[in-house]
Amino acid sequence: MSDADPVKRFASLQIQRDPTSGWVLAFSILAMLGLFAGLFVPRRRLWVKAHPAAEGVRVEYAGLARGEDSALARAVADLASQHTTAYVDEAGTAPGPGR
């Protein structure tokens, strides 16, 4: 091929329709949201322990966080207050001093 010979122009067009591409996009977005939730949502464990006592039932609340969590004490207190409120609403009486 010499410099004087022109290069022939051509075009290659392809049209393709894939009906599953929307599903793949939706599930990949859900997977990314799950990963972000695992990274940015604080991981906590809360326990409620109830055992019999002389005045009735003694209920203890505890919490454990992975890493530093300044809001852990508030989360345990919120759980205790919600649990106490539900107990008072259902039983109609306030819990004893053991809480």
Short mmCIF file of N, CA, C and O in Angstrom, two decimals:
data_model
loop_
_atom_site.label_atom_id
_atom_site.label_comp_id
_atom_site.label_asym_id
_atom_site.label_seq_id
_atom_site.Cartn_x
_atom_site.Cartn_y
_atom_site.Cartn_z
N MET A 1 0.84 -1.17 0.00
CA MET A 1 0.00 0.00 0.00
C MET A 1 0.89 1.24 0.00
O MET A 1 1.78 1.36 0.83
N SER A 2 0.67 2.07 -0.93
CA SER A 2 1.49 3.28 -1.04
C SER A 2 0.78 4.45 -0.40
O SER A 2 -0.39 4.37 -0.02
N ASP A 3 1.47 5.56 -0.29
CA ASP A 3 0.91 6.76 0.33
C ASP A 3 -0.21 7.35 -0.51
O ASP A 3 -1.05 8.06 0.00
N ALA A 4 -0.24 7.05 -1.77
CA ALA A 4 -1.26 7.63 -2.64
C ALA A 4 -2.58 6.88 -2.56
O ALA A 4 -3.62 7.42 -2.90
N ASP A 5 -2.56 5.61 -2.12
CA ASP A 5 -3.81 4.84 -2.03
C ASP A 5 -4.60 5.29 -0.81
O ASP A 5 -4.12 5.27 0.31
N PRO A 6 -5.84 5.69 -1.05
CA PRO A 6 -6.66 6.12 0.09
C PRO A 6 -7.14 4.89 0.90
O PRO A 6 -7.29 3.80 0.38
N VAL A 7 -7.39 5.12 2.15
CA VAL A 7 -7.91 4.07 3.02
C VAL A 7 -9.42 4.06 2.88
O VAL A 7 -10.07 5.10 2.94
N LYS A 8 -9.96 2.89 2.66
CA LYS A 8 -11.41 2.80 2.52
C LYS A 8 -12.06 2.96 3.88
O LYS A 8 -11.63 2.37 4.87
N ARG A 9 -13.08 3.76 3.91
CA ARG A 9 -13.81 3.98 5.16
C ARG A 9 -14.89 2.91 5.28
O ARG A 9 -15.50 2.50 4.31
N PHE A 10 -15.14 2.51 6.53
CA PHE A 10 -16.20 1.54 6.78
C PHE A 10 -16.79 1.84 8.16
O PHE A 10 -16.20 2.51 8.99
N ALA A 11 -17.95 1.33 8.41
CA ALA A 11 -18.63 1.50 9.69
C ALA A 11 -19.17 0.15 10.12
O ALA A 11 -19.67 -0.62 9.30
N SER A 12 -19.05 -0.09 11.39
CA SER A 12 -19.59 -1.33 11.95
C SER A 12 -20.54 -0.93 13.07
O SER A 12 -20.12 -0.41 14.10
N LEU A 13 -21.79 -1.14 12.87
CA LEU A 13 -22.81 -0.79 13.85
C LEU A 13 -23.41 -2.07 14.41
O LEU A 13 -23.68 -3.02 13.68
N GLN A 14 -23.64 -2.05 15.72
CA GLN A 14 -24.27 -3.21 16.35
C GLN A 14 -25.35 -2.69 17.29
O GLN A 14 -25.08 -1.85 18.16
N ILE A 15 -26.54 -3.19 17.13
CA ILE A 15 -27.65 -2.82 18.00
C ILE A 15 -28.03 -4.07 18.78
O ILE A 15 -28.29 -5.13 18.19
N GLN A 16 -28.03 -3.92 20.10
CA GLN A 16 -28.27 -5.08 20.94
C GLN A 16 -29.25 -4.69 22.04
O GLN A 16 -29.15 -3.61 22.61
N ARG A 17 -30.15 -5.57 22.35
CA ARG A 17 -31.12 -5.34 23.43
C ARG A 17 -30.98 -6.47 24.43
O ARG A 17 -31.08 -7.64 24.08
N ASP A 18 -30.73 -6.10 25.69
CA ASP A 18 -30.60 -7.09 26.74
C ASP A 18 -31.62 -6.77 27.83
O ASP A 18 -31.46 -5.80 28.58
N PRO A 19 -32.70 -7.54 27.94
CA PRO A 19 -33.75 -7.22 28.92
C PRO A 19 -33.32 -7.42 30.37
O PRO A 19 -33.99 -6.94 31.28
N THR A 20 -32.20 -8.10 30.61
CA THR A 20 -31.78 -8.32 31.99
C THR A 20 -30.87 -7.24 32.52
O THR A 20 -30.51 -7.26 33.69
N SER A 21 -30.47 -6.29 31.70
CA SER A 21 -29.52 -5.28 32.15
C SER A 21 -30.12 -4.39 33.25
O SER A 21 -29.39 -3.94 34.14
N GLY A 22 -31.39 -4.14 33.23
CA GLY A 22 -32.04 -3.36 34.29
C GLY A 22 -31.98 -4.08 35.63
O GLY A 22 -31.74 -3.47 36.68
N TRP A 23 -32.19 -5.39 35.61
CA TRP A 23 -32.12 -6.19 36.84
C TRP A 23 -30.69 -6.20 37.38
O TRP A 23 -30.47 -6.11 38.59
N VAL A 24 -29.73 -6.34 36.51
CA VAL A 24 -28.33 -6.35 36.94
C VAL A 24 -27.97 -5.01 37.58
O VAL A 24 -27.32 -4.97 38.63
N LEU A 25 -28.41 -3.93 37.00
CA LEU A 25 -28.16 -2.61 37.58
C LEU A 25 -28.82 -2.48 38.95
O LEU A 25 -28.20 -2.02 39.91
N ALA A 26 -30.08 -2.90 39.07
CA ALA A 26 -30.80 -2.79 40.34
C ALA A 26 -30.11 -3.62 41.44
O ALA A 26 -29.91 -3.13 42.56
N PHE A 27 -29.72 -4.84 41.14
CA PHE A 27 -29.09 -5.67 42.15
C PHE A 27 -27.68 -5.19 42.50
O PHE A 27 -27.24 -5.32 43.64
N SER A 28 -26.98 -4.61 41.55
CA SER A 28 -25.66 -4.07 41.88
C SER A 28 -25.78 -2.84 42.77
O SER A 28 -24.97 -2.64 43.67
N ILE A 29 -26.81 -2.03 42.55
CA ILE A 29 -27.04 -0.88 43.43
C ILE A 29 -27.41 -1.36 44.83
O ILE A 29 -26.93 -0.82 45.83
N LEU A 30 -28.26 -2.39 44.94
CA LEU A 30 -28.60 -2.95 46.25
C LEU A 30 -27.37 -3.51 46.96
O LEU A 30 -27.22 -3.34 48.18
N ALA A 31 -26.50 -4.16 46.22
CA ALA A 31 -25.28 -4.70 46.82
C ALA A 31 -24.39 -3.57 47.34
O ALA A 31 -23.81 -3.67 48.44
N MET A 32 -24.27 -2.50 46.59
CA MET A 32 -23.47 -1.36 47.04
C MET A 32 -24.08 -0.71 48.28
O MET A 32 -23.36 -0.34 49.22
N LEU A 33 -25.39 -0.59 48.32
CA LEU A 33 -26.05 -0.03 49.51
C LEU A 33 -25.80 -0.91 50.72
O LEU A 33 -25.59 -0.41 51.83
N GLY A 34 -25.83 -2.21 50.55
CA GLY A 34 -25.53 -3.13 51.64
C GLY A 34 -24.10 -2.98 52.13
O GLY A 34 -23.85 -3.01 53.34
N LEU A 35 -23.17 -2.81 51.22
CA LEU A 35 -21.78 -2.60 51.63
C LEU A 35 -21.61 -1.28 52.38
O LEU A 35 -20.91 -1.21 53.38
N PHE A 36 -22.24 -0.24 51.88
CA PHE A 36 -22.16 1.05 52.57
C PHE A 36 -22.80 0.98 53.96
O PHE A 36 -22.30 1.58 54.90
N ALA A 37 -23.91 0.27 54.07
CA ALA A 37 -24.54 0.12 55.38
C ALA A 37 -23.61 -0.61 56.34
O ALA A 37 -23.51 -0.25 57.52
N GLY A 38 -22.92 -1.62 55.86
CA GLY A 38 -21.98 -2.34 56.71
C GLY A 38 -20.81 -1.48 57.14
O GLY A 38 -20.23 -1.68 58.21
N LEU A 39 -20.44 -0.51 56.34
CA LEU A 39 -19.31 0.35 56.68
C LEU A 39 -19.69 1.51 57.59
O LEU A 39 -18.93 1.89 58.47
N PHE A 40 -20.86 2.09 57.37
CA PHE A 40 -21.18 3.34 58.05
C PHE A 40 -22.19 3.22 59.17
O PHE A 40 -22.33 4.15 59.96
N VAL A 41 -22.92 2.13 59.30
CA VAL A 41 -23.88 1.96 60.39
C VAL A 41 -23.13 1.37 61.58
O VAL A 41 -22.43 0.37 61.44
N PRO A 42 -23.25 2.00 62.75
CA PRO A 42 -22.52 1.47 63.91
C PRO A 42 -23.04 0.10 64.31
O PRO A 42 -24.25 -0.14 64.32
N ARG A 43 -22.11 -0.78 64.62
CA ARG A 43 -22.47 -2.14 65.00
C ARG A 43 -22.52 -2.24 66.51
O ARG A 43 -21.54 -1.97 67.19
N ARG A 44 -23.68 -2.61 67.02
CA ARG A 44 -23.89 -2.71 68.46
C ARG A 44 -24.60 -4.00 68.79
O ARG A 44 -25.35 -4.53 67.98
N ARG A 45 -24.38 -4.44 69.99
CA ARG A 45 -25.15 -5.56 70.53
C ARG A 45 -25.73 -5.09 71.86
O ARG A 45 -25.02 -4.51 72.68
N LEU A 46 -27.01 -5.36 72.05
CA LEU A 46 -27.68 -4.99 73.28
C LEU A 46 -28.27 -6.26 73.90
O LEU A 46 -28.82 -7.10 73.19
N TRP A 47 -28.14 -6.36 75.22
CA TRP A 47 -28.67 -7.52 75.93
C TRP A 47 -29.65 -7.08 77.00
O TRP A 47 -29.50 -6.02 77.59
N VAL A 48 -30.63 -7.94 77.23
CA VAL A 48 -31.56 -7.77 78.33
C VAL A 48 -31.52 -9.07 79.12
O VAL A 48 -31.71 -10.15 78.56
N LYS A 49 -31.25 -8.97 80.41
CA LYS A 49 -31.18 -10.15 81.27
C LYS A 49 -32.19 -9.97 82.39
O LYS A 49 -32.18 -8.98 83.12
N ALA A 50 -33.07 -10.94 82.53
CA ALA A 50 -34.08 -10.91 83.58
C ALA A 50 -33.90 -12.15 84.45
O ALA A 50 -33.75 -13.26 83.96
N HIS A 51 -33.90 -11.93 85.77
CA HIS A 51 -33.80 -13.06 86.69
C HIS A 51 -34.62 -12.75 87.93
O HIS A 51 -34.83 -11.60 88.30
N PRO A 52 -35.13 -13.80 88.59
CA PRO A 52 -36.00 -13.58 89.76
C PRO A 52 -35.23 -12.94 90.92
O PRO A 52 -34.06 -13.21 91.14
N ALA A 53 -35.93 -12.08 91.63
CA ALA A 53 -35.38 -11.43 92.81
C ALA A 53 -36.44 -11.45 93.90
O ALA A 53 -37.58 -11.88 93.66
N ALA A 54 -36.08 -11.01 95.09
CA ALA A 54 -37.02 -11.05 96.22
C ALA A 54 -38.25 -10.17 95.95
O ALA A 54 -39.36 -10.51 96.35
N GLU A 55 -38.06 -9.05 95.28
CA GLU A 55 -39.18 -8.13 95.02
C GLU A 55 -39.89 -8.39 93.70
O GLU A 55 -40.78 -7.64 93.33
N GLY A 56 -39.51 -9.40 92.97
CA GLY A 56 -40.14 -9.72 91.68
C GLY A 56 -39.12 -10.18 90.68
O GLY A 56 -38.44 -11.18 90.89
N VAL A 57 -38.97 -9.44 89.61
CA VAL A 57 -38.01 -9.77 88.56
C VAL A 57 -37.04 -8.61 88.42
O VAL A 57 -37.44 -7.45 88.32
N ARG A 58 -35.76 -8.94 88.42
CA ARG A 58 -34.73 -7.92 88.21
C ARG A 58 -34.31 -7.98 86.75
O ARG A 58 -33.97 -9.02 86.22
N VAL A 59 -34.33 -6.82 86.10
CA VAL A 59 -33.98 -6.72 84.68
C VAL A 59 -32.72 -5.88 84.55
O VAL A 59 -32.64 -4.78 85.10
N GLU A 60 -31.73 -6.42 83.84
CA GLU A 60 -30.47 -5.71 83.62
C GLU A 60 -30.30 -5.49 82.12
O GLU A 60 -30.65 -6.34 81.32
N TYR A 61 -29.71 -4.35 81.77
CA TYR A 61 -29.48 -3.99 80.38
C TYR A 61 -27.99 -3.78 80.17
O TYR A 61 -27.32 -3.21 81.03
N ALA A 62 -27.49 -4.21 79.04
CA ALA A 62 -26.07 -4.05 78.73
C ALA A 62 -25.90 -3.84 77.23
O ALA A 62 -26.77 -4.20 76.44
N GLY A 63 -24.77 -3.28 76.86
CA GLY A 63 -24.48 -3.05 75.45
C GLY A 63 -23.00 -3.19 75.16
O GLY A 63 -22.16 -3.00 76.04
N LEU A 64 -22.70 -3.55 73.93
CA LEU A 64 -21.32 -3.71 73.48
C LEU A 64 -21.23 -3.16 72.07
O LEU A 64 -22.06 -3.47 71.21
N ALA A 65 -20.24 -2.33 71.84
CA ALA A 65 -20.02 -1.76 70.51
C ALA A 65 -18.70 -2.23 69.97
O ALA A 65 -17.77 -2.52 70.72
N ARG A 66 -18.61 -2.30 68.67
CA ARG A 66 -17.35 -2.64 68.03
C ARG A 66 -16.62 -1.34 67.75
O ARG A 66 -16.99 -0.57 66.88
N GLY A 67 -15.57 -1.09 68.51
CA GLY A 67 -14.86 0.16 68.37
C GLY A 67 -15.46 1.20 69.31
O GLY A 67 -16.23 0.90 70.22
N GLU A 68 -15.08 2.44 69.12
CA GLU A 68 -15.57 3.53 69.95
C GLU A 68 -16.97 3.95 69.48
O GLU A 68 -17.17 4.26 68.31
N ASP A 69 -17.91 3.95 70.40
CA ASP A 69 -19.27 4.37 70.08
C ASP A 69 -19.75 5.24 71.23
O ASP A 69 -20.11 4.74 72.30
N SER A 70 -19.75 6.54 71.01
CA SER A 70 -20.15 7.46 72.07
C SER A 70 -21.64 7.42 72.37
O SER A 70 -22.07 7.88 73.42
N ALA A 71 -22.43 6.87 71.47
CA ALA A 71 -23.88 6.84 71.66
C ALA A 71 -24.36 5.51 72.25
O ALA A 71 -25.56 5.28 72.34
N LEU A 72 -23.44 4.65 72.67
CA LEU A 72 -23.84 3.34 73.20
C LEU A 72 -24.63 3.47 74.49
O LEU A 72 -25.66 2.81 74.67
N ALA A 73 -24.18 4.32 75.39
CA ALA A 73 -24.89 4.49 76.67
C ALA A 73 -26.31 5.00 76.43
O ALA A 73 -27.27 4.55 77.09
N ARG A 74 -26.47 5.91 75.48
CA ARG A 74 -27.80 6.42 75.17
C ARG A 74 -28.68 5.33 74.56
O ARG A 74 -29.87 5.25 74.83
N ALA A 75 -28.09 4.46 73.72
CA ALA A 75 -28.85 3.37 73.11
C ALA A 75 -29.33 2.39 74.17
O ALA A 75 -30.48 1.91 74.12
N VAL A 76 -28.49 2.08 75.15
CA VAL A 76 -28.89 1.18 76.24
C VAL A 76 -29.99 1.83 77.07
O VAL A 76 -30.98 1.18 77.44
N ALA A 77 -29.84 3.12 77.37
CA ALA A 77 -30.87 3.83 78.13
C ALA A 77 -32.19 3.89 77.37
O ALA A 77 -33.27 3.72 77.96
N ASP A 78 -32.14 4.11 76.06
CA ASP A 78 -33.36 4.12 75.25
C ASP A 78 -34.04 2.76 75.25
O ASP A 78 -35.27 2.67 75.36
N LEU A 79 -33.25 1.69 75.14
CA LEU A 79 -33.82 0.35 75.19
C LEU A 79 -34.49 0.10 76.53
O LEU A 79 -35.60 -0.43 76.59
N ALA A 80 -33.83 0.51 77.61
CA ALA A 80 -34.41 0.31 78.94
C ALA A 80 -35.71 1.09 79.10
O ALA A 80 -36.71 0.56 79.62
N SER A 81 -35.75 2.33 78.62
CA SER A 81 -36.97 3.12 78.76
C SER A 81 -38.10 2.59 77.89
O SER A 81 -39.26 2.55 78.31
N GLN A 82 -37.78 2.13 76.67
CA GLN A 82 -38.82 1.55 75.81
C GLN A 82 -39.35 0.25 76.41
O GLN A 82 -40.56 -0.01 76.38
N HIS A 83 -38.45 -0.54 76.96
CA HIS A 83 -38.86 -1.80 77.58
C HIS A 83 -39.72 -1.54 78.80
O HIS A 83 -40.74 -2.20 79.01
N THR A 84 -39.35 -0.56 79.62
CA THR A 84 -40.13 -0.19 80.80
C THR A 84 -41.49 0.35 80.39
O THR A 84 -42.51 -0.01 81.00
N THR A 85 -41.54 1.19 79.36
CA THR A 85 -42.81 1.73 78.89
C THR A 85 -43.73 0.62 78.39
O THR A 85 -44.92 0.61 78.70
N ALA A 86 -43.18 -0.31 77.64
CA ALA A 86 -43.99 -1.43 77.14
C ALA A 86 -44.48 -2.28 78.29
O ALA A 86 -45.63 -2.76 78.29
N TYR A 87 -43.66 -2.49 79.32
CA TYR A 87 -44.06 -3.27 80.48
C TYR A 87 -45.17 -2.58 81.24
O TYR A 87 -46.15 -3.20 81.63
N VAL A 88 -45.04 -1.26 81.43
CA VAL A 88 -46.07 -0.50 82.15
C VAL A 88 -47.37 -0.50 81.36
O VAL A 88 -48.45 -0.66 81.92
N ASP A 89 -47.31 -0.34 80.05
CA ASP A 89 -48.52 -0.32 79.23
C ASP A 89 -49.23 -1.66 79.27
O ASP A 89 -50.45 -1.72 79.32
N GLU A 90 -48.47 -2.76 79.24
CA GLU A 90 -49.08 -4.08 79.20
C GLU A 90 -49.55 -4.53 80.57
O GLU A 90 -50.66 -5.03 80.72
N ALA A 91 -48.74 -4.33 81.61
CA ALA A 91 -49.08 -4.81 82.94
C ALA A 91 -49.92 -3.83 83.71
O ALA A 91 -50.64 -4.22 84.64
N GLY A 92 -49.82 -2.56 83.38
CA GLY A 92 -50.59 -1.55 84.09
C GLY A 92 -49.94 -1.12 85.40
O GLY A 92 -50.49 -0.34 86.15
N THR A 93 -48.76 -1.66 85.72
CA THR A 93 -48.06 -1.28 86.94
C THR A 93 -46.62 -0.93 86.59
O THR A 93 -46.07 -1.39 85.59
N ALA A 94 -46.04 -0.14 87.45
CA ALA A 94 -44.65 0.26 87.25
C ALA A 94 -43.73 -0.86 87.71
O ALA A 94 -44.07 -1.61 88.61
N PRO A 95 -42.57 -1.00 87.11
CA PRO A 95 -41.63 -2.03 87.57
C PRO A 95 -41.06 -1.70 88.94
O PRO A 95 -41.08 -0.56 89.37
N GLY A 96 -40.57 -2.72 89.60
CA GLY A 96 -40.03 -2.56 90.94
C GLY A 96 -38.70 -1.86 90.94
O GLY A 96 -38.19 -1.44 89.91
N PRO A 97 -38.09 -1.72 92.13
CA PRO A 97 -36.84 -0.97 92.23
C PRO A 97 -35.67 -1.66 91.57
O PRO A 97 -34.65 -1.03 91.32
N GLY A 98 -35.74 -2.94 91.25
CA GLY A 98 -34.64 -3.65 90.64
C GLY A 98 -34.41 -3.25 89.21
O GLY A 98 -33.33 -3.38 88.68
N ARG A 99 -35.43 -2.81 88.53
CA ARG A 99 -35.42 -2.39 87.13
C ARG A 99 -34.52 -3.25 86.32
O ARG A 99 -33.60 -3.05 85.68
#
